[in-house]
Amino acid sequence: DADVTQTPRNRITKTGKRIMLECSQTKGHDRMYWYRQDPGLGLRLIYYSFDVKDINKGEISDGYSVSRQAQAKFSLSLESAIPNQTALYFCATAGRANTGELFFGEGSRLTVL
Amino acid sequence: AQSVTQPDIHITVSEGASLELRCNYSYGATPYLFWYVQSPGQGLQLLLKYFSGDTLVQGIKGFEAEFKRSQSSFNLRKPSVHWSDAAEYFCAVGATGNQFYFGTGTSLTVIP
């Protein structure tokens, strides 16, 4: 089983709908991240959390919200989806050390019509 | 501000040829540097990382990278490319507090 699991892997929805992307991890890491990947733009940070009570905005947080339900779970919500939120979304985790690397899920492809 | 530049959007090489992917970074302190690979339909996998010490680091799948502070570069190299290396490659810098900044990626095509 994957260490970082994202659900759903693919989702098509309509403008205005509320969408939740879920991430769970078995690595025991404190730090969790949500990134968005768009062609030609690389990965951009949406939100990150260093523990259950610590939530931080990334560079493109507008239109998104997150919930850290437990150390192992970090959900990303789009309250009212719009077409330019069509993208590939990645959840990632990192250990507490500053030199730690990121461990990624396999991604959730979201299409907003 | 931290930033990572990958100047090559797409590179095509022949199988067996050597490869170098460029990465330049901007960061005020000593950076933690990473190369990740993304195969089609997959998440990102760490190839190698540099924290300190020897400026030439070895990674998985026969890749290596060299940190050059004077040039603010961390280029990825492989002596002989295999068809399975076709993927997208991302350079990243890790900042204080476990924040990570990614380049825009380089897509590698390998021709037989």
Coordinates of C-alpha atoms in Angstrom, one line a residue, chain B residues 1-81:
Chain B
A1 CA 12.8 35.5 -2.3
Q2 CA 13.4 31.9 -3.0
S3 CA 13.0 30.7 -6.6
V4 CA 14.0 27.9 -8.8
T5 CA 14.6 28.2 -12.6
Q6 CA 14.7 25.3 -15.0
P7 CA 15.5 27.0 -18.3
D8 CA 14.8 24.0 -20.5
I9 CA 11.1 23.2 -20.9
H10 CA 11.7 20.1 -23.1
I11 CA 14.8 18.1 -24.0
T12 CA 15.1 15.2 -26.4
V13 CA 18.1 12.8 -26.3
S14 CA 18.9 9.6 -28.0
E15 CA 19.1 6.4 -25.9
G16 CA 22.6 5.9 -24.7
A17 CA 23.6 9.6 -24.9
S18 CA 24.5 11.7 -22.0
L19 CA 22.1 14.0 -20.3
E20 CA 22.3 17.2 -18.4
L21 CA 19.3 19.1 -17.0
R22 CA 19.9 22.6 -15.7
C23 CA 18.7 24.1 -12.5
N24 CA 19.4 27.5 -11.0
Y25 CA 18.2 28.7 -7.7
S26 CA 17.8 31.9 -5.7
Y27 CA 18.1 31.6 -1.9
G28 CA 19.7 33.7 0.7
A29 CA 21.2 31.0 2.8
T30 CA 22.8 27.6 2.1
P31 CA 20.1 25.7 0.2
Y32 CA 18.8 22.2 0.5
L33 CA 18.5 21.1 -3.0
F34 CA 16.5 18.2 -4.6
W35 CA 15.8 16.6 -7.9
Y36 CA 12.5 14.8 -8.3
V37 CA 11.2 12.7 -11.2
Q38 CA 7.6 12.3 -12.3
S39 CA 6.7 9.4 -14.6
P40 CA 3.4 9.7 -16.5
G41 CA 0.5 9.2 -14.2
Q42 CA 2.6 9.0 -11.1
G43 CA 3.6 11.2 -8.2
L44 CA 7.0 12.7 -7.7
Q45 CA 9.9 10.5 -6.6
L46 CA 13.1 11.8 -5.1
L47 CA 16.2 11.2 -7.3
L48 CA 18.7 12.8 -5.1
K49 CA 19.3 15.6 -2.6
Y50 CA 22.1 17.9 -1.4
F51 CA 22.3 19.2 2.1
S52 CA 26.0 19.9 2.7
G53 CA 29.4 18.4 2.2
D54 CA 30.5 16.9 -1.1
T55 CA 29.1 19.0 -3.9
L56 CA 28.7 16.0 -6.2
V57 CA 25.8 13.8 -5.0
Q58 CA 24.8 10.5 -6.3
G59 CA 21.2 9.4 -6.6
I60 CA 19.0 6.5 -7.8
K61 CA 18.8 5.2 -11.3
G62 CA 22.4 6.3 -12.1
F63 CA 21.7 10.0 -11.8
E64 CA 24.1 12.5 -10.2
A65 CA 24.0 16.3 -9.6
E66 CA 26.6 18.9 -8.8
F67 CA 26.1 21.8 -6.5
K68 CA 28.0 24.9 -7.6
R69 CA 27.5 27.8 -5.2
S70 CA 29.3 30.3 -7.4
Q71 CA 26.8 29.7 -10.2
S72 CA 23.8 29.0 -8.0
S73 CA 23.3 25.9 -9.9
F74 CA 22.4 22.2 -9.2
N75 CA 22.5 20.5 -12.6
L76 CA 21.4 16.9 -13.0
R77 CA 23.4 14.5 -15.1
K78 CA 23.4 11.0 -16.3
P79 CA 26.1 9.4 -18.5
S80 CA 23.9 7.1 -20.5
V81 CA 20.2 7.6 -20.8

